[in-house]
Coordinates of C-alpha atoms and ligand atoms in Angstrom, one line a residue:
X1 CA 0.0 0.0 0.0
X2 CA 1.1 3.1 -1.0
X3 CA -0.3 4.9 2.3
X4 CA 1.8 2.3 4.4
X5 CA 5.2 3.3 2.4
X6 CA 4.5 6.8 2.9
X7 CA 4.0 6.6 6.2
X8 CA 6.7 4.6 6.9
X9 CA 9.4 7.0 5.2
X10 CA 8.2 10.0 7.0
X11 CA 8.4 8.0 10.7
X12 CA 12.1 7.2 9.1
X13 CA 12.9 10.8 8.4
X14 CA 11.8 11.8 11.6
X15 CA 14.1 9.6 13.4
X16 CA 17.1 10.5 11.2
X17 CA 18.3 7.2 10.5
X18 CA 19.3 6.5 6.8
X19 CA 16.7 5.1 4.6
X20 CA 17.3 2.7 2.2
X21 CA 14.6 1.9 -0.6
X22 CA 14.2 -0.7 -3.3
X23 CA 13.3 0.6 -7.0
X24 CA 9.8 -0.5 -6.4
X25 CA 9.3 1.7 -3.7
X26 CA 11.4 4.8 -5.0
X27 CA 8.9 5.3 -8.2
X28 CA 7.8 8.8 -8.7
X29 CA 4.6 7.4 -10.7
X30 CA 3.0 6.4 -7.2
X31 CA 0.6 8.6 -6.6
X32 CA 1.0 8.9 -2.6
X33 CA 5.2 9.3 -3.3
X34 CA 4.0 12.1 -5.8
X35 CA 1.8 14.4 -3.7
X36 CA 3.9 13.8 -1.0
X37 CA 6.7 15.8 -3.6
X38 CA 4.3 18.5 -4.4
X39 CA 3.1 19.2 -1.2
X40 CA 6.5 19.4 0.4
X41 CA 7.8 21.7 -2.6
X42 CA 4.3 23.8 -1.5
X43 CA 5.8 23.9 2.6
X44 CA 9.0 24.8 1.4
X45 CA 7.5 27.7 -0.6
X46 CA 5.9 28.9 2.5
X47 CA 8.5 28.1 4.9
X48 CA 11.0 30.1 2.4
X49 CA 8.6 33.1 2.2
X50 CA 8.2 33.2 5.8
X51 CA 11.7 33.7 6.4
X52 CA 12.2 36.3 4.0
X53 CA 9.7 38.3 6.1
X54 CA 10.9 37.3 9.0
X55 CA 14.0 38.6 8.4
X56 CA 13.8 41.8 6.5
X57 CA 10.4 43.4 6.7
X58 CA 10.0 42.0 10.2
X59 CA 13.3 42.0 12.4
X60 CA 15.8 43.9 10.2
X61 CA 12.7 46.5 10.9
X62 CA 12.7 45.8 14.4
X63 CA 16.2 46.2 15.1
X64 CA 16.0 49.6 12.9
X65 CA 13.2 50.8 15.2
X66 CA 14.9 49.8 18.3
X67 CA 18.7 51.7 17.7
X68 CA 16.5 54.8 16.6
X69 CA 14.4 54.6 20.0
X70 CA 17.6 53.9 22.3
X71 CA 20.3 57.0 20.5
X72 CA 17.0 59.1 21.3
X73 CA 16.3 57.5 24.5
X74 CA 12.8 58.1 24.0
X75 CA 10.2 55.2 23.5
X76 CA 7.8 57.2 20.9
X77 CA 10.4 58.9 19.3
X78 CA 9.7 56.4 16.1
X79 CA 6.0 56.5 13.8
X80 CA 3.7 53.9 15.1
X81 CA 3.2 53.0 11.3
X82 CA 6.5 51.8 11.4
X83 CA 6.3 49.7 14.6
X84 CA 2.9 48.0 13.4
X85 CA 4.7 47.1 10.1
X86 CA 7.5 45.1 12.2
X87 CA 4.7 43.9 14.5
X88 CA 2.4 42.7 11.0
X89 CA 5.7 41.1 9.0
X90 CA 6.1 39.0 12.2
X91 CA 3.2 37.6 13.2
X92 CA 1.5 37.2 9.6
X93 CA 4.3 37.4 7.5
X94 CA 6.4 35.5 9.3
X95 CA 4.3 33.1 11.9
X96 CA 0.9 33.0 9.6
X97 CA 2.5 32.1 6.4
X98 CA 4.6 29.1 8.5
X99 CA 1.2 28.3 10.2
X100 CA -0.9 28.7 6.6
X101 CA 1.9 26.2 4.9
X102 CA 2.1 23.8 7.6
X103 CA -1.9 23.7 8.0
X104 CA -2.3 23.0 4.3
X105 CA 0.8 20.0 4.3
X106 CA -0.7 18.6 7.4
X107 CA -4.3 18.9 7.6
X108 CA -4.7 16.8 4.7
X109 CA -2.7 13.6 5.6
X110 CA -4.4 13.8 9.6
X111 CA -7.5 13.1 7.5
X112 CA -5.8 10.7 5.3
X113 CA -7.5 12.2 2.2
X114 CA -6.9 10.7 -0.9
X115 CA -6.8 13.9 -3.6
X116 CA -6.3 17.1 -2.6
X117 CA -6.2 19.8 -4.9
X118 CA -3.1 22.2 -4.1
X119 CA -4.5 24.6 -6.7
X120 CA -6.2 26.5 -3.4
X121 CA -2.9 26.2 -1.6
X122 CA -1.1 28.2 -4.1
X123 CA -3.9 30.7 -4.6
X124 CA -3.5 31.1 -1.0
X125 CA -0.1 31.6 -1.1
X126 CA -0.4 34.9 -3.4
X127 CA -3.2 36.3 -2.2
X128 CA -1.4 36.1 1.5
X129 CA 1.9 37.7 0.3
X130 CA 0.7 40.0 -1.7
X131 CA -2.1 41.4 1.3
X132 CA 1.4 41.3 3.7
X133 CA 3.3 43.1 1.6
X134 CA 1.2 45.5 0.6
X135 CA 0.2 46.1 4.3
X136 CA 3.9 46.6 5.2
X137 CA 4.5 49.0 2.2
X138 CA 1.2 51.1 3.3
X139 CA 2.9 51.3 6.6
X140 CA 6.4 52.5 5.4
X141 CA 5.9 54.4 2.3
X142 CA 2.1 56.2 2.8
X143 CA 1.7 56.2 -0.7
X144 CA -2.1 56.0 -2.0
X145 CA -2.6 54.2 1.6
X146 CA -6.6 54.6 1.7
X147 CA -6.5 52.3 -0.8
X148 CA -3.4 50.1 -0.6
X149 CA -4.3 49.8 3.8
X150 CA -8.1 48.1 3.1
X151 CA -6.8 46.2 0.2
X152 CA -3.7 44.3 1.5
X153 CA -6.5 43.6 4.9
X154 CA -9.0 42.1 2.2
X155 CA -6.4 40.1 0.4
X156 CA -5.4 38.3 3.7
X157 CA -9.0 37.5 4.8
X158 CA -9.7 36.3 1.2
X159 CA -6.5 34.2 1.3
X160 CA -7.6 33.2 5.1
X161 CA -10.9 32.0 3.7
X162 CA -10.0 29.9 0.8
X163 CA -7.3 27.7 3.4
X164 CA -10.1 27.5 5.5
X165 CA -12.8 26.0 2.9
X166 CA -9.7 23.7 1.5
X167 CA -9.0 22.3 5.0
X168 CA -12.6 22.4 6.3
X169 CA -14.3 21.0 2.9
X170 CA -12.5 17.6 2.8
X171 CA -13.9 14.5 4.6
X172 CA -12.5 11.6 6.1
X173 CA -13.2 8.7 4.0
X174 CA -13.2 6.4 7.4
X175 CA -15.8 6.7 10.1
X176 CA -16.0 9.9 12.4
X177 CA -13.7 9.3 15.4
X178 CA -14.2 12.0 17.8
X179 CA -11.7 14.4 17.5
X180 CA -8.8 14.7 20.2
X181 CA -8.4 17.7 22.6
X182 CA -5.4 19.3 20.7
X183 CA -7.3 19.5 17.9
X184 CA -9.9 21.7 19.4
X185 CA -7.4 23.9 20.1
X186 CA -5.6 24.1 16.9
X187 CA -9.2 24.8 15.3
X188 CA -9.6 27.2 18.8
X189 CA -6.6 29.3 17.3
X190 CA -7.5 29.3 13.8
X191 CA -10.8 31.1 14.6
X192 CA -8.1 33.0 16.7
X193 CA -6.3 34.0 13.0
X194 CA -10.3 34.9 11.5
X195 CA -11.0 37.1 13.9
X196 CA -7.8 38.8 13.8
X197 CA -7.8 39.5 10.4
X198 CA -11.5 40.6 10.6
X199 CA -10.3 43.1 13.1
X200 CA -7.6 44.3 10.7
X201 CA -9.9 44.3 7.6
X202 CA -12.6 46.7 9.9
X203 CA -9.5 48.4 11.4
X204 CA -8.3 49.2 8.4
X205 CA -11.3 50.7 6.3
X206 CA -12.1 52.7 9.2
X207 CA -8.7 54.3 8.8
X208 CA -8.9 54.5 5.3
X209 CA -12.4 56.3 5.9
X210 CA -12.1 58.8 8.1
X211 CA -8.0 58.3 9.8
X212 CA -5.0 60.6 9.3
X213 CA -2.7 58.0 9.0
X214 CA -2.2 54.2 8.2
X215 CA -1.0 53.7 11.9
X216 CA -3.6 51.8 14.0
X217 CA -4.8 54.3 17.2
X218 CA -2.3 53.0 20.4
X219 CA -5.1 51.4 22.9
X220 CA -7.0 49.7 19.5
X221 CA -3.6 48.4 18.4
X222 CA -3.1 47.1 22.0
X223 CA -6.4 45.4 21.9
X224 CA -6.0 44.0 18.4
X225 CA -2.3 42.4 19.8
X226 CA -4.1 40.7 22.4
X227 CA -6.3 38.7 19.8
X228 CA -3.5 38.7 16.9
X229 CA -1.1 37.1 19.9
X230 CA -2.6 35.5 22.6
X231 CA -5.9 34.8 20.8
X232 CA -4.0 33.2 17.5
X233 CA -0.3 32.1 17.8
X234 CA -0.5 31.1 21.4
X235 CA -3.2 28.7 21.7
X236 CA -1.7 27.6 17.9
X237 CA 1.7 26.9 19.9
X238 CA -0.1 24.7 22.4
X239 CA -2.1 22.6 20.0
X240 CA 1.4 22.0 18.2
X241 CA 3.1 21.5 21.6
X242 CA 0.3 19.0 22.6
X243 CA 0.6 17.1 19.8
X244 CA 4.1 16.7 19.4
X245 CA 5.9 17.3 22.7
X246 CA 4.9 14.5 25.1
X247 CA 7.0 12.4 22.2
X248 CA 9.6 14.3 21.3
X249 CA 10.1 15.6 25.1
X250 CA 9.4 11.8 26.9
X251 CA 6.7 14.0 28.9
X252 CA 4.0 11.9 31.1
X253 CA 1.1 11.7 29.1
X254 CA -0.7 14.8 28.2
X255 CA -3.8 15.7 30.7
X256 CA -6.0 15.9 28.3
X257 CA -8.9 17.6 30.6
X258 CA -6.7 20.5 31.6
X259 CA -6.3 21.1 27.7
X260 CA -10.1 22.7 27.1
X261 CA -9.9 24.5 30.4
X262 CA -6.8 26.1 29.5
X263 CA -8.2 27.2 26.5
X264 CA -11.3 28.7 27.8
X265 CA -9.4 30.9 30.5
X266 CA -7.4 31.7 28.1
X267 CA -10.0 32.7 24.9
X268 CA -12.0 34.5 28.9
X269 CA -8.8 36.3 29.0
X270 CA -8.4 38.0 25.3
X271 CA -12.1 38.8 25.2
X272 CA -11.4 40.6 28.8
X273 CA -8.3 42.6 27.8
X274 CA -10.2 43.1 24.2
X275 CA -12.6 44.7 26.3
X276 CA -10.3 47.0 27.9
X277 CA -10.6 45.0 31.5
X278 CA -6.5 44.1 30.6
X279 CA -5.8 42.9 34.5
X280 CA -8.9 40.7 34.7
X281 CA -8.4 40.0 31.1
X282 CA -4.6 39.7 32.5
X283 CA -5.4 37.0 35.2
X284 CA -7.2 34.5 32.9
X285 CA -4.1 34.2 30.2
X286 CA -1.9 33.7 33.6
X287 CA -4.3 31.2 34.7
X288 CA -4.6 29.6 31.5
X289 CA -1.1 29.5 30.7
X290 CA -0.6 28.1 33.6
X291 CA -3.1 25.2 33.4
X292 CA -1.9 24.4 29.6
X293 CA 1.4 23.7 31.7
X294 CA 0.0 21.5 33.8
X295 CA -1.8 20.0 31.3
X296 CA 1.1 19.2 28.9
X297 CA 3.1 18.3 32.0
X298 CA 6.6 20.3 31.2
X299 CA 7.9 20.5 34.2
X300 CA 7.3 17.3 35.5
X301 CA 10.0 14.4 35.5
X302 CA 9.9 12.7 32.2
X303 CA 8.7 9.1 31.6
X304 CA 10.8 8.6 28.8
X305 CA 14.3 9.9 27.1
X306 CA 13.6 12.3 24.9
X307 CA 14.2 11.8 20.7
X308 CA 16.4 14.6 20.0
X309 CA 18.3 12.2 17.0
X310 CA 17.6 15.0 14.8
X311 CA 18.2 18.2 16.7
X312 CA 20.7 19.5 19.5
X313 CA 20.5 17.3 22.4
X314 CA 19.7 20.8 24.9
X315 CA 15.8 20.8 22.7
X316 CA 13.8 20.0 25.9
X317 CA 15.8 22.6 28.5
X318 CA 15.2 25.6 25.3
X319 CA 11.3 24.4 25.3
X320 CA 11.2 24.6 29.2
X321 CA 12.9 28.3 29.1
X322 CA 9.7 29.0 26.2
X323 CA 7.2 27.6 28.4
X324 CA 8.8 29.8 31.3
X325 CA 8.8 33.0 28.9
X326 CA 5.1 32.6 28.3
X327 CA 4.3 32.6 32.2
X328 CA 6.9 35.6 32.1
X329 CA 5.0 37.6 30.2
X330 CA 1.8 36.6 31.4
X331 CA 3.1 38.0 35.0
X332 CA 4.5 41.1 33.3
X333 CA 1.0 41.7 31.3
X334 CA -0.4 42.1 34.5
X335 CA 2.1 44.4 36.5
X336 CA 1.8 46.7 33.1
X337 CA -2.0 46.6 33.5
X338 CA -1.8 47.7 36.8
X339 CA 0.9 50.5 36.4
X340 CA -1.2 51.9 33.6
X341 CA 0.4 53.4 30.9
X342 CA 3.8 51.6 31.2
X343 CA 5.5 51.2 28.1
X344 CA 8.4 49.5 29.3
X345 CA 6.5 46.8 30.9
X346 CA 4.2 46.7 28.4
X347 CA 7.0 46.1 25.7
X348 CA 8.8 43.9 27.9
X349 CA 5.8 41.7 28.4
X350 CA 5.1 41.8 24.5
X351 CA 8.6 41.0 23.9
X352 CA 8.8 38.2 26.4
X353 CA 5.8 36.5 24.5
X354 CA 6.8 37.0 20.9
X355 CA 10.7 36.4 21.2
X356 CA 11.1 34.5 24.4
X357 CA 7.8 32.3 23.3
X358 CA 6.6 32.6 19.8
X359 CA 9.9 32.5 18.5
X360 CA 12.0 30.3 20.6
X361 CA 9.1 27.6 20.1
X362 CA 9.0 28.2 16.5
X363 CA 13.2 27.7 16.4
X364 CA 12.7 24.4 18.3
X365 CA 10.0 22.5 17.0
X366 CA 10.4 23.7 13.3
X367 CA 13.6 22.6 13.3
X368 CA 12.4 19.3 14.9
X369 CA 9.6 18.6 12.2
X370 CA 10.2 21.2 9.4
X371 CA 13.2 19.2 7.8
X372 CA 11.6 16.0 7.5
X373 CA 8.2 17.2 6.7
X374 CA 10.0 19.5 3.6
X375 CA 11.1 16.3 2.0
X376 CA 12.6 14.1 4.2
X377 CA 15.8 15.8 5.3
X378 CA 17.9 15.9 8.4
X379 CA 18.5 19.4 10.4
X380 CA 21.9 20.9 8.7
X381 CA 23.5 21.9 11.9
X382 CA 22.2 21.2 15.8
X383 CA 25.3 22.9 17.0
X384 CA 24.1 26.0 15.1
X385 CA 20.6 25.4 16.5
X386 CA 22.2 25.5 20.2
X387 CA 24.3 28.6 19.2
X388 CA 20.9 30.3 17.5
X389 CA 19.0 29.3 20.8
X390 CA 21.8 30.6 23.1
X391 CA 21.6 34.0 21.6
X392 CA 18.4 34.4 20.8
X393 CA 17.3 33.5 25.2
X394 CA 20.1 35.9 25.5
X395 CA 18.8 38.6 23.5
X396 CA 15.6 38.3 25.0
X397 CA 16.7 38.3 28.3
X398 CA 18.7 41.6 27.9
X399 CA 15.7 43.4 26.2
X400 CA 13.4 42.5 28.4
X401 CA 14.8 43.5 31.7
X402 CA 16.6 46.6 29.4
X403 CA 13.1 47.9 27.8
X404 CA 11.6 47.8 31.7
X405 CA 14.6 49.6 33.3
X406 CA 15.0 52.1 30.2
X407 CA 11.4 53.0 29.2
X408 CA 10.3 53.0 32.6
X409 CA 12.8 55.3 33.8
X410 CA 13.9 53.1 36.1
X411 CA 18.0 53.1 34.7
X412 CA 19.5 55.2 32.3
X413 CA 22.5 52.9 31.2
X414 CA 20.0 50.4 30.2
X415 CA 19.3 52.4 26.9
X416 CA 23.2 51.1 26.1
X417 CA 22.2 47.4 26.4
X418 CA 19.0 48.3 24.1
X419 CA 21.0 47.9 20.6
X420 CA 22.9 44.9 21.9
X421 CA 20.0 42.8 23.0
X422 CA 19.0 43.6 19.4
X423 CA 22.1 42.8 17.5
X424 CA 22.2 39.5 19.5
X425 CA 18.0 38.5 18.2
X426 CA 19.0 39.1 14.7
X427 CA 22.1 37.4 14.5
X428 CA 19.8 34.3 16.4
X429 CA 16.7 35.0 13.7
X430 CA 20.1 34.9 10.7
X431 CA 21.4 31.5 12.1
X432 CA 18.3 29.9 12.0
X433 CA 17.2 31.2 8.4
X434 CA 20.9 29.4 7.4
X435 CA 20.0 26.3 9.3
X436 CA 16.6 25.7 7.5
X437 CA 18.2 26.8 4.0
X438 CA 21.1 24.4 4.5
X439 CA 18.3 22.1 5.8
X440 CA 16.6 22.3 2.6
X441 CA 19.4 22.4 0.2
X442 CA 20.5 18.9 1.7
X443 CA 19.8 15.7 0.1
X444 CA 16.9 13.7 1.2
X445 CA 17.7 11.3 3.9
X446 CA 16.5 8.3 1.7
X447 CA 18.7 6.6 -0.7
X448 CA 18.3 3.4 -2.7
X449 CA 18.6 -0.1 -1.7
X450 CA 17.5 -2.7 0.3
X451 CA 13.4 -2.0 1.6
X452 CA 14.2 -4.2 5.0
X453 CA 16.5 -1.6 5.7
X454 CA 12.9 1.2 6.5
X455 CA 11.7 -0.9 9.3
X456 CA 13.5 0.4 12.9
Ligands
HEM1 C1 15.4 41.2 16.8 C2 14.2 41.0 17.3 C3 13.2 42.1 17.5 C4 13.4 43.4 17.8 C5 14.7 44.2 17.9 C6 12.1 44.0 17.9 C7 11.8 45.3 18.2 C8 10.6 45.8 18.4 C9 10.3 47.2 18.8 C10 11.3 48.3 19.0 C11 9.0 47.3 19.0 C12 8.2 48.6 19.4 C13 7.6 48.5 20.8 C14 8.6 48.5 21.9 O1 9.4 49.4 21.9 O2 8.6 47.5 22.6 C15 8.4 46.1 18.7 C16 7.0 45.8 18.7 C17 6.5 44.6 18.3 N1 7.2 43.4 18.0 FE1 9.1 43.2 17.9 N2 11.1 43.0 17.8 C18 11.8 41.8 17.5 C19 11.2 40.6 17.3 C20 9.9 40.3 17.2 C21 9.3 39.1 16.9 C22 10.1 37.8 16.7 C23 8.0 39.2 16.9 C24 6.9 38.2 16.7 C25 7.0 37.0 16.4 C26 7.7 40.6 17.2 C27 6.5 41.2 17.3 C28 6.2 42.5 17.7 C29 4.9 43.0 17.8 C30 3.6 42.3 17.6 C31 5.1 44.4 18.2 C32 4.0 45.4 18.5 C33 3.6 46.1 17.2 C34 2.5 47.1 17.4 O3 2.7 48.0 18.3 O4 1.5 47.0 16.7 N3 8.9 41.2 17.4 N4 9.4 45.2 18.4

């Protein structure tokens, strides 16, 4: 069976051991072994794409924005437009494309669906870089921005809708099993990603309407982040984390009824702050975060070793220190809705979810599962990995206690550490565009000869 084979290689490539296949098994005329091809050459589109704007629009930005706020010493010394393009580039550009590619490579093989037309994936693909891109140029250059603002807003929703009929439309051809708890909260964040973007699409015509500028107003923008971050990419993180972790970590097994709960505080908690009550609003995403700690179990002894073959053996301390970032900034959301306006904390907190979370999840698990699921290849370097990891916890670190001290008045020298806490996250965000590059420009991990070789 075709299925079987398939299956079979992609357990092998996740283990990293060399595969060894007979001629039979190697032929590009079966039809599983051929969409396989094209849906791993349609990731690696993505995943490619999401680096680019990971790299320039969104943190070459962000480390532009940052030097210019810390030689003025002054945290609204820079446009806002500016600051929301970095803040769009990462989160959609960079985050939403990687979700929107792996979504359409995985989503179809967890149903085990025969064809699957990839004509809506690629469709997807253009409408959602062109809507980012446009948004970011509306931002930097205000050229024509009443129109370019609603369009690049209705471009992503368009391109949000089509990946949600493709994934949504296609039935399992085996009886209904009910689903399991980690996918409720992957489907939890994806409504997460709809109602952001409906957000942004309203956001944005009002703007273009009646606004003076393509910048969102600063407590709407704060409101917005709260759905665009904790109401999209961090339940998405613990669906991901759910489903893959307890293996790839040797956790206990999952606690499946702390999963829902954890969501529900935590979708109580973005509605709260959405609503402007950001401490109670505050309490629920620490109480939620909390319980989807439990629930996974990271903290707790492990059962098993964990399979790090394929990565840097250190993969389960850097998802600990991610796991300890997201209570972080839960704690610090709170002290900043208490203080009131408190940019410092505010930024710290938003920086301690997006770097010391988002990102350092997004560097460990995709380069745990994004080699092998973008062909079949083995992680190019997991000493670069560690060194990537290293400087990226150490980068966030320094910025975060830095951007409290320094915004908050608290410590002027801390406006000095500002630039190197930067320069230290990009060189982190460079290494690990290298590593997946080098990852993909590797041979695939399956050669030919004998088929006995596949089984473990
Ligand atoms: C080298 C790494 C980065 C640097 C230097 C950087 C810098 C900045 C700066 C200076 C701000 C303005 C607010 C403030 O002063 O705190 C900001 C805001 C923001 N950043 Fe970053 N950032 C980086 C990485 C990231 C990453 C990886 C993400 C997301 C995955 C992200 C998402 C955001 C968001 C959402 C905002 C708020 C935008 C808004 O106000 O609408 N940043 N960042």
């Amino acid at each position: 069976m075709p299925w079987v084979r398939l299956k079979e290689r992609r357990r092998i490539a996740l283990s990293n051991r060399p595969v060894w296949l007979d001629d039979k098994t190697k032929s590009i005329t079966d039809p599983a072994i051929a969409r396989e091809t094209s849906l791993s050459r349609l990731l690696v589109t993505y995943i490619v794409t999401g680096l680019v704007f990971m790299l320039l629009p969104g943190t070459f930005l962000g480390v532009w924005n940052l030097i210019n706020i810390s030689s003025r010493e002054a945290a609204e010394s820079i446009s806002p437009a500016w600051i929301q393009a970095h803040g769009h580039a990462q989160l959609f550009g960079w985050v939403g494309t990687f979700i929107l590619g792996i979504g359409f490579y995985s989503i179809p093989k967890l149903r085990k669906r025969k064809p699957f037309a990839l004509w809506s994936a690629w469709l997807t693909w253009v409408l959602w870089v062109t809507g980012v891109t446009v948004r970011w140029f509306s931002n930097i250059y205000p050229w024509h921005w009443r129109i370019a603002l609603p369009l690049s807003a209705t471009l992503e929703l368009v391109a949000f809708l089509i990946f949600f009929q493709a994934v949504a439309s296609h039935r399992s051809s085996r009886p209904p099993t009910p689903l399991e708890p980690w996918i409720f909260v992957v489907i939890a964040a994806t409504l997460g990603l709809f109602a952001s973007l409906l957000l942004n699409l309203g956001a944005s015509f009002q703007l273009a309407l009646n606004g003076g500028s393509p910048a969102f107003p600063h407590l709407f923008d704060q409101r917005y982040l709260m759905v665009s971050t904790w109401g999209f990419i961090v339940p998405m993180v613990w669906g991901f984390s759910a489903r893959w972790l307890p293996v790839f970590m040797g956790l206990r097994p999952l606690r499946n009824s702390l999963l829902l709960p954890a969501l529900a505080f935590n979708f109580l908690g973005v509605i709260l702050a959405f609503l402007e009550h950001f401490f109670a609003g505050g309490i629920l995403l620490l109480v939620g975060a909390v319980t989807a700690v439990a629930a996974i179990r990271f903290f707790e002894p492990a059962a098993k070793p964990a399979k790090t073959v394929t990565v840097h053996r250190s993969f389960p301390v850097f998802i600990r220190i991610a796991y300890g970032w997201l209570l972080i900034a839960g704690a610090l959301g709170i002290w900043a809705a208490v203080t009131g306006a408190a940019p410092g904390i505010w930024g710290g907190s938003r920086h301690a979810l997006t770097v010391g979370f988002i990102a350092a999840m997004i560097f460990c698990v995709g380069q745990r599962i994004l080699p092998s699921f973008c062909g079949m290849r083995v992680l190019w370097s997991p000493t670069l990995m560690l060194v990537m990891l290293v400087l990226l916890m150490s980068g966030c670190t320094l910025r975060v206690v830095s951007e409290i001290l320094a915004y908050q008045n608290y410590a002027t020298w801390a406006w000095n550490i500002l630039p190197v806490s930067a320069l230290l996250e990009l060189a982190a965000v460079a290494l690990f565009a290298v590593n997946l590059i080098g990852t993909f420009a590797r041979p695939p991990v399956v050669v030919a000869s004998p088929l006995t070789m596949t089984t473990e």
